mmCIF file of C-alpha atoms in Angstrom:
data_model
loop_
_atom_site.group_PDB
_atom_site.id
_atom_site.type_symbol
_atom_site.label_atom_id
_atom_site.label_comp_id
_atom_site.label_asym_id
_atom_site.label_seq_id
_atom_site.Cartn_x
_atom_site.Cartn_y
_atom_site.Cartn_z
ATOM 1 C CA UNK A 86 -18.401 -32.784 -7.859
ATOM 2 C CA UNK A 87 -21.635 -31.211 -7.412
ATOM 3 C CA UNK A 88 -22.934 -30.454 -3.678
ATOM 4 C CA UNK A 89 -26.304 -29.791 -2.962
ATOM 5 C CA UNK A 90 -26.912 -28.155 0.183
ATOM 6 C CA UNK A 91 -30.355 -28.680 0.370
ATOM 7 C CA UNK A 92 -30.193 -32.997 -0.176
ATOM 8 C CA UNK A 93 -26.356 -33.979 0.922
ATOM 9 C CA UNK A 94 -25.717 -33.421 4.548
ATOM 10 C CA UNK A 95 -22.240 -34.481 4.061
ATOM 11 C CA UNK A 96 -19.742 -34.373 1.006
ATOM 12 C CA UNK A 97 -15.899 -34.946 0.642
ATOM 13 C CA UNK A 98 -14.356 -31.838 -1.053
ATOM 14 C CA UNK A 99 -10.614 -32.724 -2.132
ATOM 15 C CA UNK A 100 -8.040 -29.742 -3.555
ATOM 16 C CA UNK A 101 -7.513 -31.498 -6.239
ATOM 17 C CA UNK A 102 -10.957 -30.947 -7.158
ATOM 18 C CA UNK A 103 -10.851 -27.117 -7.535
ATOM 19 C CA UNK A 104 -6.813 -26.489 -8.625
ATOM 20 C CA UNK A 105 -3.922 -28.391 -10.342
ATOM 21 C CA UNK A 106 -0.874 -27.146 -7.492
ATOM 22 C CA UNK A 107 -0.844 -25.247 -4.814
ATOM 23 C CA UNK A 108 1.650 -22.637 -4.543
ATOM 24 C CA UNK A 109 3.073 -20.735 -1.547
ATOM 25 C CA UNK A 110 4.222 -17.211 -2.004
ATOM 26 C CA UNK A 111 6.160 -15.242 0.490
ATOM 27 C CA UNK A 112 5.802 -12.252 0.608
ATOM 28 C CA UNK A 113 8.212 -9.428 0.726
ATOM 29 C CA UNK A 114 7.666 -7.485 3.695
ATOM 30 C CA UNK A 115 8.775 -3.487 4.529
ATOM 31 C CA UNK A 116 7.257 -0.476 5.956
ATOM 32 C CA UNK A 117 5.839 0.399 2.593
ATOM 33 C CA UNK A 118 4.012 -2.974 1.870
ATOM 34 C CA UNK A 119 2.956 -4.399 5.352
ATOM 35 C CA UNK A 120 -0.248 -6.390 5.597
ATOM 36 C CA UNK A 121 -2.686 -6.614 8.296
ATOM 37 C CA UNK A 122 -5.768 -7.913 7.262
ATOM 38 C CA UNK A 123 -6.139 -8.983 3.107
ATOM 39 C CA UNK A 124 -9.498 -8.634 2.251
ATOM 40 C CA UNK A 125 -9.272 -9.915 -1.502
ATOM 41 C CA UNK A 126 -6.142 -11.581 -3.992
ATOM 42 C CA UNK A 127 -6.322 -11.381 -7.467
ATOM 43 C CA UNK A 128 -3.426 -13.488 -9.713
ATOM 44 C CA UNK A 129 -2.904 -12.144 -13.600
ATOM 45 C CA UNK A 130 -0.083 -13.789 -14.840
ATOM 46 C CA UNK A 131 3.256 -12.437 -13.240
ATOM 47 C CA UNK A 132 1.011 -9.667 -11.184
ATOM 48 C CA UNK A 133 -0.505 -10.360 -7.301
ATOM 49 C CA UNK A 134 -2.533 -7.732 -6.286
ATOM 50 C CA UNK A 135 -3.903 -7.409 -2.961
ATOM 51 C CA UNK A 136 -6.262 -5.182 -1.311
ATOM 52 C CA UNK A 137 -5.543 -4.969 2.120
ATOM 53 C CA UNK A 138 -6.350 -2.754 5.845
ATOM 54 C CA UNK A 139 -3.700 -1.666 7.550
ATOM 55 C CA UNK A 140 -3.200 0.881 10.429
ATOM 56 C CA UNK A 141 -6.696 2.229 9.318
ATOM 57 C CA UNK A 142 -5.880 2.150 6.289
ATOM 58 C CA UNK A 143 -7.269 0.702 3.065
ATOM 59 C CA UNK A 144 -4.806 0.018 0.114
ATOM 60 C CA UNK A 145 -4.208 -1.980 -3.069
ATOM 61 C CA UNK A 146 -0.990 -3.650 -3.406
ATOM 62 C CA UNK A 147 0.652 -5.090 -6.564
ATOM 63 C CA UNK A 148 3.906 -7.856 -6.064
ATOM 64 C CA UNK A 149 5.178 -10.144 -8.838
ATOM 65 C CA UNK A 150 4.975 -13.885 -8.669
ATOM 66 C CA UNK A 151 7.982 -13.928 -6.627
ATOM 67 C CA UNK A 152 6.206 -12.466 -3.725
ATOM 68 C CA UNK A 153 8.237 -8.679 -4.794
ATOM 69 C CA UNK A 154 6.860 -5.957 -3.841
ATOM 70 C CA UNK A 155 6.166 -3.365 -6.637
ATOM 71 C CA UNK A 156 3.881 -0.966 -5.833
ATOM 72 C CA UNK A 157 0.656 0.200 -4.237
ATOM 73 C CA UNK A 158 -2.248 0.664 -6.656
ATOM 74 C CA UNK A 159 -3.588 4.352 -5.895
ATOM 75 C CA UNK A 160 -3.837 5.871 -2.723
ATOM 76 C CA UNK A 161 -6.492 6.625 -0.286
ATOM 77 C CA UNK A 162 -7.127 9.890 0.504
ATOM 78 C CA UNK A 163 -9.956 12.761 -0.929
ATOM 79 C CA UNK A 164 -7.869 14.159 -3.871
ATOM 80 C CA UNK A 165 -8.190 13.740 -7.983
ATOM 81 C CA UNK A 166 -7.884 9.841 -8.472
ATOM 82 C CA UNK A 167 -7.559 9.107 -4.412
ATOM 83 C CA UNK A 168 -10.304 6.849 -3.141
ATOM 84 C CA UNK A 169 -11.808 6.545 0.395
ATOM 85 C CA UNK A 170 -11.627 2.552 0.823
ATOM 86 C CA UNK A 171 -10.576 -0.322 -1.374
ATOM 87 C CA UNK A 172 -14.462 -1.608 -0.705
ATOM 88 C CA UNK A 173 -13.761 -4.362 -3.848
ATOM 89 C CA UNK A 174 -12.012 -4.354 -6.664
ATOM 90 C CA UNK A 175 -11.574 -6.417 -10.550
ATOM 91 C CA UNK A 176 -9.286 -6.818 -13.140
ATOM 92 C CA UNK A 177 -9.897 -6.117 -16.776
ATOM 93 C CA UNK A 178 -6.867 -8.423 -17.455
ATOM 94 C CA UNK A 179 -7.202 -7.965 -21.487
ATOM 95 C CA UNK A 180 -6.250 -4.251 -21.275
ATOM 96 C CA UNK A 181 -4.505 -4.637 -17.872
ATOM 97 C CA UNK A 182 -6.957 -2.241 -16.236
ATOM 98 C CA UNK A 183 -7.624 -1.926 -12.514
ATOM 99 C CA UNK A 184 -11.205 -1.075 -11.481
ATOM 100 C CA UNK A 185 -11.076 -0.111 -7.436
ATOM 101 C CA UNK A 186 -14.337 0.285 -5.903
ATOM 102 C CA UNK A 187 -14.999 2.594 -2.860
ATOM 103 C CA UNK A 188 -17.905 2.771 -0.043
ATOM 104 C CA UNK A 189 -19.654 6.115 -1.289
ATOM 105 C CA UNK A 190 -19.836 4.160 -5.001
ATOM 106 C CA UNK A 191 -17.225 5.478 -7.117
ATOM 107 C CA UNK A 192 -14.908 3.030 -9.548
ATOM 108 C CA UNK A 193 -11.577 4.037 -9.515
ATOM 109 C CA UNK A 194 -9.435 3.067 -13.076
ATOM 110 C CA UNK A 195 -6.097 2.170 -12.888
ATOM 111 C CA UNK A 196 -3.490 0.811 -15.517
ATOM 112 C CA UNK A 197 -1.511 -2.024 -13.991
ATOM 113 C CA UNK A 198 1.364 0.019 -13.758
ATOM 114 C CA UNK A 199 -0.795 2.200 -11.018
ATOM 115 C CA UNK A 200 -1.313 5.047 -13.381
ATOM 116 C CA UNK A 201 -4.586 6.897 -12.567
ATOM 117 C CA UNK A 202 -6.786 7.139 -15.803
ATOM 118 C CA UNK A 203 -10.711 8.281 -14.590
ATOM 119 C CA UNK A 204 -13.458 7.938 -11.942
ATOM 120 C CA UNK A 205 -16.270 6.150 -12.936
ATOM 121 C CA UNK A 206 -20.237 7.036 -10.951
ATOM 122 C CA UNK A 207 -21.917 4.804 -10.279
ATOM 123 C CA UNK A 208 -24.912 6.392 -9.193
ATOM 124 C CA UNK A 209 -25.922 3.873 -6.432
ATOM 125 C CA UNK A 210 -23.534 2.526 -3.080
ATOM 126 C CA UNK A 211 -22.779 -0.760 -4.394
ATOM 127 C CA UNK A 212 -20.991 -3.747 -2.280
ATOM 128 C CA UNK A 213 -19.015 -5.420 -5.131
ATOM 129 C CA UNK A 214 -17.823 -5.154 -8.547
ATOM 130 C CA UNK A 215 -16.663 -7.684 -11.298
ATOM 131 C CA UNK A 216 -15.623 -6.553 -14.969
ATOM 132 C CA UNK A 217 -16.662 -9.527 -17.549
ATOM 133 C CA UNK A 218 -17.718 -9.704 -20.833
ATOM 134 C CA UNK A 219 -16.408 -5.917 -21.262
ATOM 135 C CA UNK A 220 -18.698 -4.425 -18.761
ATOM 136 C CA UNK A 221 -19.373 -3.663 -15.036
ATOM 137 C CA UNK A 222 -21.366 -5.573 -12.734
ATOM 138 C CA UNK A 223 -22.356 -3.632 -9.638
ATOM 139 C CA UNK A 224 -24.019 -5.602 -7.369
ATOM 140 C CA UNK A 225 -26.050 -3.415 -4.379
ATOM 141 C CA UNK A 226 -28.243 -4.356 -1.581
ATOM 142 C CA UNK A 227 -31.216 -2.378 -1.118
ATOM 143 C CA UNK A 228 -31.669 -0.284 1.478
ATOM 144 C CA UNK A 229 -34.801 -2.404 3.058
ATOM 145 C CA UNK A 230 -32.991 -5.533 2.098
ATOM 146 C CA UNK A 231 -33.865 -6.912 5.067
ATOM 147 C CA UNK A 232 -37.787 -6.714 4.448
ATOM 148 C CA UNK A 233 -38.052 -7.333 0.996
ATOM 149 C CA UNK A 234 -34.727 -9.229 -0.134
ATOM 150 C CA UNK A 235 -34.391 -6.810 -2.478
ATOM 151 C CA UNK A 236 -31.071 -6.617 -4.668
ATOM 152 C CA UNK A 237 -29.645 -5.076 -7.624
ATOM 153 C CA UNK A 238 -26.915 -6.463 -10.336
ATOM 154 C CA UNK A 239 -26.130 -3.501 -12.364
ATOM 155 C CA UNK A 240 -24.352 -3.618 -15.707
ATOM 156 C CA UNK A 241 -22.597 -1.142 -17.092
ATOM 157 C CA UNK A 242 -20.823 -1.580 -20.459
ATOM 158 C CA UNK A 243 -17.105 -0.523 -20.272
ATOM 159 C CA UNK A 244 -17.538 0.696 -24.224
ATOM 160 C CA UNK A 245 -19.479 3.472 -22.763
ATOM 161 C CA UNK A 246 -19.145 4.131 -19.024
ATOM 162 C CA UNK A 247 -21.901 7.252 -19.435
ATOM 163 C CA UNK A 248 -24.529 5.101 -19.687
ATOM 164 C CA UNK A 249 -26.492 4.081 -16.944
ATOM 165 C CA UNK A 250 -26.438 0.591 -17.531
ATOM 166 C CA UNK A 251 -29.638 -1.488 -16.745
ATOM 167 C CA UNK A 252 -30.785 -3.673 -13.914
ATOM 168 C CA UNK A 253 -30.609 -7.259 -14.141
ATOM 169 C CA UNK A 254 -33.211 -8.314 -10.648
ATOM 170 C CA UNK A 255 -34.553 -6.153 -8.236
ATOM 171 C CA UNK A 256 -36.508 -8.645 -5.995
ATOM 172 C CA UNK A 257 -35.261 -12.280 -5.217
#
């Protein structure tokens, strides 16, 4: 079904259109895996992860399809490989890699296993990430977004992560 917000004022949206099931996980729940407020879920295969706040805090947690806690994904904190907020974060599920995204605009790499591999810079304080087509997308409001609409999608090819990319749009 195709909506357009512009000509249909009203429009009958059924599951069914968007998934084949629904399924309910519960969720295992401990001191070491609590949720407060999930910001983002991301389903490979037998792996949830979920970036959540908690108690001021700002983590990545990985459970199995069974709702099983396994482990958290990095930690938070100013030390090698320790980021300062889950902001976003992607999966490159081909090479079961973990790309964590933090406010001051570093990309964190993970293995799914939560092994830290490198810090990627990004150079600019983007808002979200996603990894396709074997590169980054970094996309960044301007700072005078709100006079100019100005954005930015930056790509950066995982092949080379040294490379500054390019930008796809600067105005809208």
């Amino acid at each position: 079904m195709i909506v357009n917000p512009g000509k249909d004022k009203e429009a009958t949206l059924y599951l069914s259109d968007f998934a084949d099931e629904v399924r309910y996980i519960k969720l295992q729940t401990n001191d070491a895996c609590m949720l407060e407020k999930i910001q983002k879920v991301l389903i490979d295969g037998d792996n949830v992860f979920i970036s959540s706040l908690h108690s001021n805090s700002s983590r990545l947690l990985l459970f199995n399809s069974n709702g099983l806690f396994i482990k958290e994904i990095g930690l938070q904190g100013r030390g090698p490989g320790e980021f300062n907020t889950v902001l976003d974060f992607d999966l490159d599920r081909s090479n079961k890699i973990v790309y964590i995204l933090d406010t001051p605009g570093n990309i964190y790499v993970y293995d799914y296993s939560g092994k830290y591999l490198k810090t990627i810079k990004s150079g600019s304080k983007p808002s979200k990430l996603l990894v396709s087509n074997n590169a980054l997308y970094l996309f960044t409001a301007w700072p005078d977004y709100i006079l100019n609409k100005g954005y930015a999608v930056q790509v950066r090819p995982l092949s080379d992560e040294n490379t500054g990319g390019f930008l796809l749009s600067r105005k809208s």
